[in-house]
Amino acid sequence: MKARPFVWAGCGETASARIEVYVTAGLGSLVAVVYACEPHARHAIASVEVAGYAPRRTGAVLRSPRACGYVYRFPTAGGAR
């Protein structure tokens, strides 16, 4: 299945979960990072999976506050997915 665009709106509260988004399972190319609050982390992961990407929640400490729903797409990921 080819990966599709995914939308993750979140609630805007302070995020406590960092979810890395990979092109394929097995830690392929990292294309984005999604931030979510604890109540919405499972929803964010499901949104990434439905779009055909492989999410991986990390135990990374968030050094700067991010809002639930913030998505950082790496510029080297290429294309608009």
Short mmCIF file of N, CA, C and O in Angstrom, two decimals, residues 8 16-19 34-50 55 57 68:
data_model
loop_
_atom_site.label_atom_id
_atom_site.label_comp_id
_atom_site.label_asym_id
_atom_site.label_seq_id
_atom_site.Cartn_x
_atom_site.Cartn_y
_atom_site.Cartn_z
N TRP A 8 -3.62 15.27 11.30
CA TRP A 8 -3.73 15.12 12.74
C TRP A 8 -3.93 16.50 13.33
O TRP A 8 -3.04 17.34 13.31
N SER A 16 2.68 15.49 25.39
CA SER A 16 3.57 14.68 26.24
C SER A 16 4.08 13.47 25.47
O SER A 16 4.94 12.75 25.96
N ALA A 17 3.55 13.25 24.27
CA ALA A 17 3.97 12.11 23.45
C ALA A 17 4.61 12.60 22.16
O ALA A 17 4.10 13.52 21.52
N ARG A 18 5.72 11.97 21.80
CA ARG A 18 6.42 12.26 20.55
C ARG A 18 6.34 10.98 19.71
O ARG A 18 6.80 9.92 20.15
N ILE A 19 5.78 11.08 18.52
CA ILE A 19 5.58 9.92 17.67
C ILE A 19 6.33 10.15 16.36
O ILE A 19 6.02 11.10 15.62
N VAL A 34 5.12 13.63 15.05
CA VAL A 34 3.80 14.08 15.48
C VAL A 34 3.83 14.21 17.00
O VAL A 34 4.37 13.34 17.68
N TYR A 35 3.26 15.27 17.51
CA TYR A 35 3.19 15.49 18.95
C TYR A 35 1.73 15.42 19.40
O TYR A 35 0.84 15.91 18.71
N ALA A 36 1.50 14.77 20.55
CA ALA A 36 0.14 14.62 21.06
C ALA A 36 0.14 14.63 22.58
O ALA A 36 1.14 14.27 23.21
N CYS A 37 -1.00 15.01 23.15
CA CYS A 37 -1.16 14.88 24.60
C CYS A 37 -1.44 13.40 24.88
O CYS A 37 -1.76 12.63 23.95
N GLU A 38 -1.33 12.98 26.11
CA GLU A 38 -1.51 11.57 26.44
C GLU A 38 -2.88 11.02 26.02
O GLU A 38 -2.94 9.94 25.43
N PRO A 39 -3.98 11.74 26.27
CA PRO A 39 -5.28 11.19 25.85
C PRO A 39 -5.42 11.01 24.33
O PRO A 39 -6.22 10.20 23.88
N HIS A 40 -4.65 11.75 23.54
CA HIS A 40 -4.79 11.67 22.08
C HIS A 40 -3.66 10.90 21.39
O HIS A 40 -3.67 10.78 20.17
N ALA A 41 -2.70 10.38 22.14
CA ALA A 41 -1.57 9.69 21.53
C ALA A 41 -2.01 8.49 20.70
O ALA A 41 -1.54 8.29 19.58
N ARG A 42 -2.94 7.70 21.21
CA ARG A 42 -3.42 6.53 20.45
C ARG A 42 -4.12 6.95 19.17
O ARG A 42 -4.02 6.28 18.14
N HIS A 43 -4.85 8.05 19.22
CA HIS A 43 -5.54 8.55 18.02
C HIS A 43 -4.53 9.02 16.98
O HIS A 43 -4.71 8.81 15.78
N ALA A 44 -3.47 9.67 17.43
CA ALA A 44 -2.44 10.13 16.51
C ALA A 44 -1.76 8.94 15.83
O ALA A 44 -1.53 8.94 14.61
N ILE A 45 -1.44 7.92 16.60
CA ILE A 45 -0.81 6.72 16.05
C ILE A 45 -1.73 6.06 15.03
O ILE A 45 -1.30 5.68 13.94
N ALA A 46 -3.01 5.96 15.34
CA ALA A 46 -3.97 5.35 14.41
C ALA A 46 -4.07 6.16 13.13
O ALA A 46 -4.15 5.59 12.03
N SER A 47 -4.04 7.47 13.22
CA SER A 47 -4.12 8.33 12.04
C SER A 47 -2.93 8.10 11.12
O SER A 47 -3.07 8.03 9.90
N VAL A 48 -1.75 7.95 11.70
CA VAL A 48 -0.54 7.69 10.93
C VAL A 48 -0.62 6.32 10.26
O VAL A 48 -0.30 6.16 9.08
N GLU A 49 -1.09 5.32 11.00
CA GLU A 49 -1.20 3.97 10.45
C GLU A 49 -2.21 3.90 9.30
O GLU A 49 -1.93 3.28 8.27
N VAL A 50 -3.35 4.54 9.46
CA VAL A 50 -4.38 4.53 8.41
C VAL A 50 -3.85 5.16 7.13
O VAL A 50 -4.21 4.75 6.03
N PRO A 55 4.19 4.38 12.52
CA PRO A 55 4.48 5.23 13.67
C PRO A 55 5.31 4.50 14.72
O PRO A 55 5.25 3.28 14.85
N ARG A 57 6.28 5.44 18.76
CA ARG A 57 6.29 6.36 19.90
C ARG A 57 7.64 6.26 20.58
O ARG A 57 8.14 5.17 20.84
N CYS A 68 -0.45 19.59 21.26
CA CYS A 68 -1.06 18.38 20.73
C CYS A 68 -1.60 18.72 19.34
O CYS A 68 -2.37 19.67 19.18
#
